């Protein structure tokens, strides 16, 4: 049985952000706090520290047979005893009491014999702000109080001065009170589950992790395929200019993509060829081979405008950081990734969806209802920002995947996605099925033989966002930029047997057959 107090003797103050403080230790909201007293448990709720103190049971043994185990709250009985029972009586300690009799075990414990059972009530005592060994009961008092030796009253053994508090580490701290240190420790909930759309983070200098809303990530890759902020993957091969994403509430930024045919002769597959970014008064245009223009002028990279824009160039991609926390990754071919902070939730629109943690409404028309994936052409056309006539010329019906040519099936480099070792076990967190289907679609009409790499890159990037590091996927799947290695990969990858041999030589365990049924996402 416990008693709950808001104890004025504890150094308690409400802090911003629903924090509590006890003995110099800051406790975040909804956290448990422990102190020197093993009977005392505290918890921070809405900026107020609520403490409960365990009330110990009345023992059936005499006082000389009770002992206090170190670190435990309540005393226990020692030895053995023989219990004699008499009708209509209660036995407590070494005394018998008649049924209905009221009696005192001690000054603070009042008991009654009811139906041959001793029922006792003990006065609740206040929570003390001192170490357990300095809690004493004065003669005539029910409750203990803090009693410090005179020589310790003006100094702390930890080197503090009276009233001073200090941290031992991120989770514990002490305060010097009346010459003695009193310490408290925050206890974290290690199994804290974060709701969908959020993740557990550990800020530097803080004891416990906390749930924060996750960033939103949208991708365009391959023929092209899109992964929305809320996780929906679909294919839309419309030709023309489309609104990839825009801030539809405050109009802080927008991103448009220009999709063209990969092969003008066959007109059966498309890709994202150019990207246009609008941020404030700036216009940033990204083209093939990492060519970059700002307000119509070609610029050399890296490029930076203080507190407005930063563009970094890497070996095979660009990273553009805007003032509002928006980050764009562009490979200079057709892979585009956009990352936005959680503050943009429910404020975005376009091919990337609305970022509201609901995958069911990602295919919402610009002016109209949510449509099914079978109406993907209608959805894509509604976000056309160029010539409506051009946008109407779509490349193919995306709901049906055409059978691949035999030579493409023989190569089948898409099966790299099924390698647990290559992607470091990411399949336990992210189903590869839709990435595999996108990869197979791209390889059907692949002009270069390496169209599978963008599906692998999309899967690898998403694994990284989920906390799974996959550093060597390009090397082991032959998606590197080196021409000699690419030619060697093409020579040795003409058959399933040779691809399997290469995977085995590089220590990649092909745990699933590419022809085996894939798990449903």
PDB file of N, CA, C and O in Angstrom, residues 345-405:
ATOM      1  N   UNK A 345       4.248  18.545 -41.950  1.00  0.00           N
ATOM      2  CA  UNK A 345       3.157  17.575 -41.982  1.00  0.00           C
ATOM      3  C   UNK A 345       1.822  18.271 -42.262  1.00  0.00           C
ATOM      4  O   UNK A 345       1.535  19.335 -41.720  1.00  0.00           O
ATOM      5  N   UNK A 346       1.045  17.637 -43.140  1.00  0.00           N
ATOM      6  CA  UNK A 346      -0.281  18.133 -43.535  1.00  0.00           C
ATOM      7  C   UNK A 346      -0.225  19.459 -44.293  1.00  0.00           C
ATOM      8  O   UNK A 346      -1.242  20.143 -44.412  1.00  0.00           O
ATOM      9  N   UNK A 347       0.944  19.825 -44.812  1.00  0.00           N
ATOM     10  CA  UNK A 347       1.060  21.100 -45.522  1.00  0.00           C
ATOM     11  C   UNK A 347       1.514  20.929 -46.970  1.00  0.00           C
ATOM     12  O   UNK A 347       1.625  21.914 -47.691  1.00  0.00           O
ATOM     13  N   UNK A 348       1.787  19.691 -47.398  1.00  0.00           N
ATOM     14  CA  UNK A 348       2.376  19.461 -48.709  1.00  0.00           C
ATOM     15  C   UNK A 348       1.366  18.841 -49.664  1.00  0.00           C
ATOM     16  O   UNK A 348       0.359  18.268 -49.248  1.00  0.00           O
ATOM     17  N   UNK A 349       1.656  18.952 -50.948  1.00  0.00           N
ATOM     18  CA  UNK A 349       0.792  18.356 -51.964  1.00  0.00           C
ATOM     19  C   UNK A 349       1.613  18.106 -53.214  1.00  0.00           C
ATOM     20  O   UNK A 349       2.666  18.709 -53.418  1.00  0.00           O
ATOM     21  N   UNK A 350       1.125  17.211 -54.064  1.00  0.00           N
ATOM     22  CA  UNK A 350       1.824  16.871 -55.293  1.00  0.00           C
ATOM     23  C   UNK A 350       1.954  15.366 -55.444  1.00  0.00           C
ATOM     24  O   UNK A 350       1.246  14.584 -54.793  1.00  0.00           O
ATOM     25  N   UNK A 351       2.872  14.947 -56.307  1.00  0.00           N
ATOM     26  CA  UNK A 351       3.080  13.519 -56.539  1.00  0.00           C
ATOM     27  C   UNK A 351       3.590  12.806 -55.295  1.00  0.00           C
ATOM     28  O   UNK A 351       3.465  11.588 -55.186  1.00  0.00           O
ATOM     29  N   UNK A 352       4.173  13.552 -54.348  1.00  0.00           N
ATOM     30  CA  UNK A 352       4.713  12.961 -53.117  1.00  0.00           C
ATOM     31  C   UNK A 352       3.656  12.760 -52.037  1.00  0.00           C
ATOM     32  O   UNK A 352       3.967  12.228 -50.963  1.00  0.00           O
ATOM     33  N   UNK A 353       2.434  13.192 -52.261  1.00  0.00           N
ATOM     34  CA  UNK A 353       1.398  13.039 -51.247  1.00  0.00           C
ATOM     35  C   UNK A 353       1.374  14.205 -50.277  1.00  0.00           C
ATOM     36  O   UNK A 353       2.042  15.229 -50.472  1.00  0.00           O
ATOM     37  N   UNK A 354       0.609  14.048 -49.194  1.00  0.00           N
ATOM     38  CA  UNK A 354       0.370  15.180 -48.289  1.00  0.00           C
ATOM     39  C   UNK A 354       1.093  15.086 -46.954  1.00  0.00           C
ATOM     40  O   UNK A 354       0.957  15.970 -46.121  1.00  0.00           O
ATOM     41  N   UNK A 355       1.847  13.987 -46.695  1.00  0.00           N
ATOM     42  CA  UNK A 355       2.657  13.857 -45.480  1.00  0.00           C
ATOM     43  C   UNK A 355       1.795  13.998 -44.223  1.00  0.00           C
ATOM     44  O   UNK A 355       2.002  14.874 -43.390  1.00  0.00           O
ATOM     45  N   UNK A 356       0.836  13.072 -44.078  1.00  0.00           N
ATOM     46  CA  UNK A 356      -0.034  13.094 -42.893  1.00  0.00           C
ATOM     47  C   UNK A 356      -0.078  11.741 -42.187  1.00  0.00           C
ATOM     48  O   UNK A 356      -0.993  11.473 -41.400  1.00  0.00           O
ATOM     49  N   UNK A 357       0.899  10.871 -42.481  1.00  0.00           N
ATOM     50  CA  UNK A 357       0.987   9.531 -41.873  1.00  0.00           C
ATOM     51  C   UNK A 357      -0.171   8.619 -42.272  1.00  0.00           C
ATOM     52  O   UNK A 357      -0.424   7.619 -41.609  1.00  0.00           O
ATOM     53  N   UNK A 358      -0.860   8.955 -43.340  1.00  0.00           N
ATOM     54  CA  UNK A 358      -1.966   8.127 -43.816  1.00  0.00           C
ATOM     55  C   UNK A 358      -1.727   7.790 -45.283  1.00  0.00           C
ATOM     56  O   UNK A 358      -1.921   8.628 -46.165  1.00  0.00           O
ATOM     57  N   UNK A 359      -1.297   6.561 -45.534  1.00  0.00           N
ATOM     58  CA  UNK A 359      -0.968   6.164 -46.899  1.00  0.00           C
ATOM     59  C   UNK A 359      -2.216   6.038 -47.768  1.00  0.00           C
ATOM     60  O   UNK A 359      -2.125   6.044 -49.004  1.00  0.00           O
ATOM     61  N   UNK A 360      -3.386   5.954 -47.153  1.00  0.00           N
ATOM     62  CA  UNK A 360      -4.612   5.707 -47.903  1.00  0.00           C
ATOM     63  C   UNK A 360      -5.053   6.899 -48.752  1.00  0.00           C
ATOM     64  O   UNK A 360      -5.808   6.729 -49.707  1.00  0.00           O
ATOM     65  N   UNK A 361      -4.620   8.118 -48.412  1.00  0.00           N
ATOM     66  CA  UNK A 361      -5.078   9.285 -49.170  1.00  0.00           C
ATOM     67  C   UNK A 361      -3.955   9.957 -49.954  1.00  0.00           C
ATOM     68  O   UNK A 361      -4.042  11.136 -50.294  1.00  0.00           O
ATOM     69  N   UNK A 362      -2.883   9.207 -50.253  1.00  0.00           N
ATOM     70  CA  UNK A 362      -1.762   9.800 -50.984  1.00  0.00           C
ATOM     71  C   UNK A 362      -2.117  10.129 -52.433  1.00  0.00           C
ATOM     72  O   UNK A 362      -1.541  11.047 -53.021  1.00  0.00           O
ATOM     73  N   UNK A 363      -3.034   9.385 -53.028  1.00  0.00           N
ATOM     74  CA  UNK A 363      -3.394   9.615 -54.432  1.00  0.00           C
ATOM     75  C   UNK A 363      -4.586  10.569 -54.521  1.00  0.00           C
ATOM     76  O   UNK A 363      -5.614  10.266 -55.113  1.00  0.00           O
ATOM     77  N   UNK A 364      -4.431  11.738 -53.946  1.00  0.00           N
ATOM     78  CA  UNK A 364      -5.502  12.736 -53.976  1.00  0.00           C
ATOM     79  C   UNK A 364      -5.289  13.673 -55.157  1.00  0.00           C
ATOM     80  O   UNK A 364      -4.197  14.198 -55.366  1.00  0.00           O
ATOM     81  N   UNK A 365      -6.340  13.868 -55.935  1.00  0.00           N
ATOM     82  CA  UNK A 365      -6.262  14.763 -57.083  1.00  0.00           C
ATOM     83  C   UNK A 365      -6.040  16.199 -56.623  1.00  0.00           C
ATOM     84  O   UNK A 365      -6.366  16.566 -55.496  1.00  0.00           O
ATOM     85  N   UNK A 366      -5.487  17.009 -57.527  1.00  0.00           N
ATOM     86  CA  UNK A 366      -5.283  18.418 -57.185  1.00  0.00           C
ATOM     87  C   UNK A 366      -6.609  19.078 -56.810  1.00  0.00           C
ATOM     88  O   UNK A 366      -6.694  19.816 -55.826  1.00  0.00           O
ATOM     89  N   UNK A 367      -7.638  18.817 -57.581  1.00  0.00           N
ATOM     90  CA  UNK A 367      -8.975  19.338 -57.288  1.00  0.00           C
ATOM     91  C   UNK A 367      -9.957  18.184 -57.415  1.00  0.00           C
ATOM     92  O   UNK A 367     -10.571  17.982 -58.459  1.00  0.00           O
ATOM     93  N   UNK A 368     -10.059  17.424 -56.364  1.00  0.00           N
ATOM     94  CA  UNK A 368     -10.949  16.279 -56.432  1.00  0.00           C
ATOM     95  C   UNK A 368     -10.663  15.285 -55.330  1.00  0.00           C
ATOM     96  O   UNK A 368      -9.871  15.541 -54.418  1.00  0.00           O
ATOM     97  N   UNK A 369     -11.288  14.119 -55.409  1.00  0.00           N
ATOM     98  CA  UNK A 369     -11.174  13.127 -54.342  1.00  0.00           C
ATOM     99  C   UNK A 369      -9.910  12.282 -54.461  1.00  0.00           C
ATOM    100  O   UNK A 369      -9.096  12.456 -55.369  1.00  0.00           O
ATOM    101  N   UNK A 370      -9.776  11.348 -53.539  1.00  0.00           N
ATOM    102  CA  UNK A 370      -8.707  10.350 -53.595  1.00  0.00           C
ATOM    103  C   UNK A 370      -9.113   9.280 -54.598  1.00  0.00           C
ATOM    104  O   UNK A 370     -10.263   8.821 -54.615  1.00  0.00           O
ATOM    105  N   UNK A 371      -8.174   8.873 -55.460  1.00  0.00           N
ATOM    106  CA  UNK A 371      -8.475   7.867 -56.475  1.00  0.00           C
ATOM    107  C   UNK A 371      -7.723   6.586 -56.168  1.00  0.00           C
ATOM    108  O   UNK A 371      -6.782   6.561 -55.368  1.00  0.00           O
ATOM    109  N   UNK A 372      -8.135   5.507 -56.825  1.00  0.00           N
ATOM    110  CA  UNK A 372      -7.471   4.219 -56.663  1.00  0.00           C
ATOM    111  C   UNK A 372      -6.218   4.177 -57.532  1.00  0.00           C
ATOM    112  O   UNK A 372      -6.049   4.974 -58.454  1.00  0.00           O
ATOM    113  N   UNK A 373      -5.354   3.193 -57.248  1.00  0.00           N
ATOM    114  CA  UNK A 373      -4.115   3.089 -58.015  1.00  0.00           C
ATOM    115  C   UNK A 373      -4.385   2.723 -59.467  1.00  0.00           C
ATOM    116  O   UNK A 373      -3.565   2.998 -60.342  1.00  0.00           O
ATOM    117  N   UNK A 374      -5.530   2.126 -59.744  1.00  0.00           N
ATOM    118  CA  UNK A 374      -5.889   1.835 -61.137  1.00  0.00           C
ATOM    119  C   UNK A 374      -6.153   3.117 -61.926  1.00  0.00           C
ATOM    120  O   UNK A 374      -6.135   3.106 -63.159  1.00  0.00           O
ATOM    121  N   UNK A 375      -6.391   4.226 -61.228  1.00  0.00           N
ATOM    122  CA  UNK A 375      -6.604   5.528 -61.876  1.00  0.00           C
ATOM    123  C   UNK A 375      -5.375   6.414 -61.740  1.00  0.00           C
ATOM    124  O   UNK A 375      -5.478   7.642 -61.626  1.00  0.00           O
ATOM    125  N   UNK A 376      -4.190   5.789 -61.757  1.00  0.00           N
ATOM    126  CA  UNK A 376      -2.959   6.537 -61.521  1.00  0.00           C
ATOM    127  C   UNK A 376      -2.716   7.592 -62.596  1.00  0.00           C
ATOM    128  O   UNK A 376      -2.134   8.651 -62.330  1.00  0.00           O
ATOM    129  N   UNK A 377      -3.173   7.339 -63.828  1.00  0.00           N
ATOM    130  CA  UNK A 377      -2.986   8.319 -64.899  1.00  0.00           C
ATOM    131  C   UNK A 377      -3.790   9.583 -64.622  1.00  0.00           C
ATOM    132  O   UNK A 377      -3.326  10.697 -64.871  1.00  0.00           O
ATOM    133  N   UNK A 378      -4.985   9.417 -64.085  1.00  0.00           N
ATOM    134  CA  UNK A 378      -5.803  10.573 -63.721  1.00  0.00           C
ATOM    135  C   UNK A 378      -5.130  11.363 -62.597  1.00  0.00           C
ATOM    136  O   UNK A 378      -5.102  12.601 -62.615  1.00  0.00           O
ATOM    137  N   UNK A 379      -4.586  10.636 -61.622  1.00  0.00           N
ATOM    138  CA  UNK A 379      -3.903  11.293 -60.509  1.00  0.00           C
ATOM    139  C   UNK A 379      -2.703  12.087 -61.008  1.00  0.00           C
ATOM    140  O   UNK A 379      -2.534  13.269 -60.681  1.00  0.00           O
ATOM    141  N   UNK A 380      -1.847  11.451 -61.808  1.00  0.00           N
ATOM    142  CA  UNK A 380      -0.661  12.142 -62.298  1.00  0.00           C
ATOM    143  C   UNK A 380      -0.999  13.346 -63.146  1.00  0.00           C
ATOM    144  O   UNK A 380      -0.389  14.415 -63.012  1.00  0.00           O
ATOM    145  N   UNK A 381      -1.991  13.194 -64.033  1.00  0.00           N
ATOM    146  CA  UNK A 381      -2.365  14.297 -64.917  1.00  0.00           C
ATOM    147  C   UNK A 381      -2.883  15.496 -64.137  1.00  0.00           C
ATOM    148  O   UNK A 381      -2.724  16.645 -64.564  1.00  0.00           O
ATOM    149  N   UNK A 382      -3.488  15.263 -62.961  1.00  0.00           N
ATOM    150  CA  UNK A 382      -4.019  16.384 -62.183  1.00  0.00           C
ATOM    151  C   UNK A 382      -2.909  17.269 -61.632  1.00  0.00           C
ATOM    152  O   UNK A 382      -3.152  18.424 -61.286  1.00  0.00           O
ATOM    153  N   UNK A 383      -1.677  16.736 -61.556  1.00  0.00           N
ATOM    154  CA  UNK A 383      -0.554  17.519 -61.041  1.00  0.00           C
ATOM    155  C   UNK A 383       0.360  18.007 -62.160  1.00  0.00           C
ATOM    156  O   UNK A 383       1.508  18.391 -61.911  1.00  0.00           O
ATOM    157  N   UNK A 384      -0.152  18.008 -63.383  1.00  0.00           N
ATOM    158  CA  UNK A 384       0.595  18.551 -64.514  1.00  0.00           C
ATOM    159  C   UNK A 384       0.698  20.070 -64.369  1.00  0.00           C
ATOM    160  O   UNK A 384      -0.286  20.750 -64.080  1.00  0.00           O
ATOM    161  N   UNK A 385       1.900  20.610 -64.553  1.00  0.00           N
ATOM    162  CA  UNK A 385       2.100  22.059 -64.452  1.00  0.00           C
ATOM    163  C   UNK A 385       2.594  22.638 -65.772  1.00  0.00           C
ATOM    164  O   UNK A 385       2.876  23.828 -65.864  1.00  0.00           O
ATOM    165  N   UNK A 386       2.712  21.803 -66.781  1.00  0.00           N
ATOM    166  CA  UNK A 386       3.125  22.277 -68.093  1.00  0.00           C
ATOM    167  C   UNK A 386       1.951  22.249 -69.041  1.00  0.00           C
ATOM    168  O   UNK A 386       0.795  22.449 -68.654  1.00  0.00           O
ATOM    169  N   UNK A 387       2.234  21.976 -70.287  1.00  0.00           N
ATOM    170  CA  UNK A 387       1.189  21.884 -71.295  1.00  0.00           C
ATOM    171  C   UNK A 387       0.311  20.667 -71.026  1.00  0.00           C
ATOM    172  O   UNK A 387       0.803  19.548 -70.898  1.00  0.00           O
ATOM    173  N   UNK A 388      -0.985  20.884 -70.917  1.00  0.00           N
ATOM    174  CA  UNK A 388      -1.901  19.774 -70.678  1.00  0.00           C
ATOM    175  C   UNK A 388      -1.873  18.783 -71.834  1.00  0.00           C
ATOM    176  O   UNK A 388      -2.037  17.578 -71.641  1.00  0.00           O
ATOM    177  N   UNK A 389      -1.641  19.291 -73.024  1.00  0.00           N
ATOM    178  CA  UNK A 389      -1.592  18.401 -74.185  1.00  0.00           C
ATOM    179  C   UNK A 389      -0.391  17.462 -74.097  1.00  0.00           C
ATOM    180  O   UNK A 389      -0.479  16.275 -74.410  1.00  0.00           O
ATOM    181  N   UNK A 390       0.745  18.006 -73.644  1.00  0.00           N
ATOM    182  CA  UNK A 390       1.941  17.175 -73.506  1.00  0.00           C
ATOM    183  C   UNK A 390       1.753  16.157 -72.388  1.00  0.00           C
ATOM    184  O   UNK A 390       2.107  14.982 -72.520  1.00  0.00           O
ATOM    185  N   UNK A 391       1.189  16.615 -71.268  1.00  0.00           N
ATOM    186  CA  UNK A 391       0.985  15.711 -70.137  1.00  0.00           C
ATOM    187  C   UNK A 391       0.041  14.574 -70.493  1.00  0.00           C
ATOM    188  O   UNK A 391       0.109  13.491 -69.906  1.00  0.00           O
ATOM    189  N   UNK A 392      -0.864  14.830 -71.438  1.00  0.00           N
ATOM    190  CA  UNK A 392      -1.824  13.802 -71.814  1.00  0.00           C
ATOM    191  C   UNK A 392      -1.167  12.652 -72.562  1.00  0.00           C
ATOM    192  O   UNK A 392      -1.726  11.561 -72.677  1.00  0.00           O
ATOM    193  N   UNK A 393       0.028  12.893 -73.087  1.00  0.00           N
ATOM    194  CA  UNK A 393       0.734  11.843 -73.820  1.00  0.00           C
ATOM    195  C   UNK A 393       1.535  10.993 -72.835  1.00  0.00           C
ATOM    196  O   UNK A 393       2.710  11.229 -72.603  1.00  0.00           O
ATOM    197  N   UNK A 394       0.899  10.073 -72.211  1.00  0.00           N
ATOM    198  CA  UNK A 394       1.587   9.213 -71.254  1.00  0.00           C
ATOM    199  C   UNK A 394       2.288   8.072 -71.980  1.00  0.00           C
ATOM    200  O   UNK A 394       1.923   7.698 -73.091  1.00  0.00           O
ATOM    201  N   UNK A 395       3.289   7.510 -71.334  1.00  0.00           N
ATOM    202  CA  UNK A 395       4.116   6.493 -71.973  1.00  0.00           C
ATOM    203  C   UNK A 395       3.441   5.139 -72.014  1.00  0.00           C
ATOM    204  O   UNK A 395       3.507   4.435 -73.002  1.00  0.00           O
ATOM    205  N   UNK A 396       2.790   4.720 -70.947  1.00  0.00           N
ATOM    206  CA  UNK A 396       2.158   3.407 -70.929  1.00  0.00           C
ATOM    207  C   UNK A 396       1.246   3.282 -69.727  1.00  0.00           C
ATOM    208  O   UNK A 396       1.293   4.090 -68.812  1.00  0.00           O
ATOM    209  N   UNK A 397       0.411   2.286 -69.758  1.00  0.00           N
ATOM    210  CA  UNK A 397      -0.473   2.005 -68.625  1.00  0.00           C
ATOM    211  C   UNK A 397       0.361   1.390 -67.509  1.00  0.00           C
ATOM    212  O   UNK A 397       1.010   0.376 -67.698  1.00  0.00           O
ATOM    213  N   UNK A 398       0.377   2.019 -66.335  1.00  0.00           N
ATOM    214  CA  UNK A 398       1.294   1.579 -65.284  1.00  0.00           C
ATOM    215  C   UNK A 398       0.759   0.447 -64.430  1.00  0.00           C
ATOM    216  O   UNK A 398       1.505  -0.166 -63.683  1.00  0.00           O
ATOM    217  N   UNK A 399      -0.520   0.182 -64.501  1.00  0.00           N
ATOM    218  CA  UNK A 399      -1.066  -0.847 -63.623  1.00  0.00           C
ATOM    219  C   UNK A 399      -0.708  -2.255 -64.077  1.00  0.00           C
ATOM    220  O   UNK A 399      -0.901  -3.213 -63.343  1.00  0.00           O
ATOM    221  N   UNK A 400      -0.192  -2.404 -65.299  1.00  0.00           N
ATOM    222  CA  UNK A 400       0.175  -3.716 -65.815  1.00  0.00           C
ATOM    223  C   UNK A 400       1.660  -3.730 -66.153  1.00  0.00           C
ATOM    224  O   UNK A 400       2.160  -2.839 -66.828  1.00  0.00           O
ATOM    225  N   UNK A 401       2.361  -4.731 -65.673  1.00  0.00           N
ATOM    226  CA  UNK A 401       3.778  -4.884 -65.974  1.00  0.00           C
ATOM    227  C   UNK A 401       3.915  -5.826 -67.162  1.00  0.00           C
ATOM    228  O   UNK A 401       3.474  -6.972 -67.114  1.00  0.00           O
ATOM    229  N   UNK A 402       4.526  -5.333 -68.232  1.00  0.00           N
ATOM    230  CA  UNK A 402       4.666  -6.158 -69.430  1.00  0.00           C
ATOM    231  C   UNK A 402       5.670  -7.281 -69.185  1.00  0.00           C
ATOM    232  O   UNK A 402       6.629  -7.110 -68.431  1.00  0.00           O
ATOM    233  N   UNK A 403       5.485  -8.440 -69.823  1.00  0.00           N
ATOM    234  CA  UNK A 403       6.466  -9.524 -69.696  1.00  0.00           C
ATOM    235  C   UNK A 403       7.829  -9.070 -70.197  1.00  0.00           C
ATOM    236  O   UNK A 403       7.935  -8.399 -71.224  1.00  0.00           O
ATOM    237  N   UNK A 404       8.857  -9.409 -69.463  1.00  0.00           N
ATOM    238  CA  UNK A 404      10.199  -9.008 -69.858  1.00  0.00           C
ATOM    239  C   UNK A 404      10.702  -9.883 -70.995  1.00  0.00           C
ATOM    240  O   UNK A 404      10.291 -11.031 -71.149  1.00  0.00           O
ATOM    241  N   UNK A 405      11.622  -9.314 -71.757  1.00  0.00           N
ATOM    242  CA  UNK A 405      12.266 -10.088 -72.806  1.00  0.00           C
ATOM    243  C   UNK A 405      13.125 -11.176 -72.176  1.00  0.00           C
ATOM    244  O   UNK A 405      13.642 -11.020 -71.081  1.00  0.00           O
TER     245      UNK A 405
END
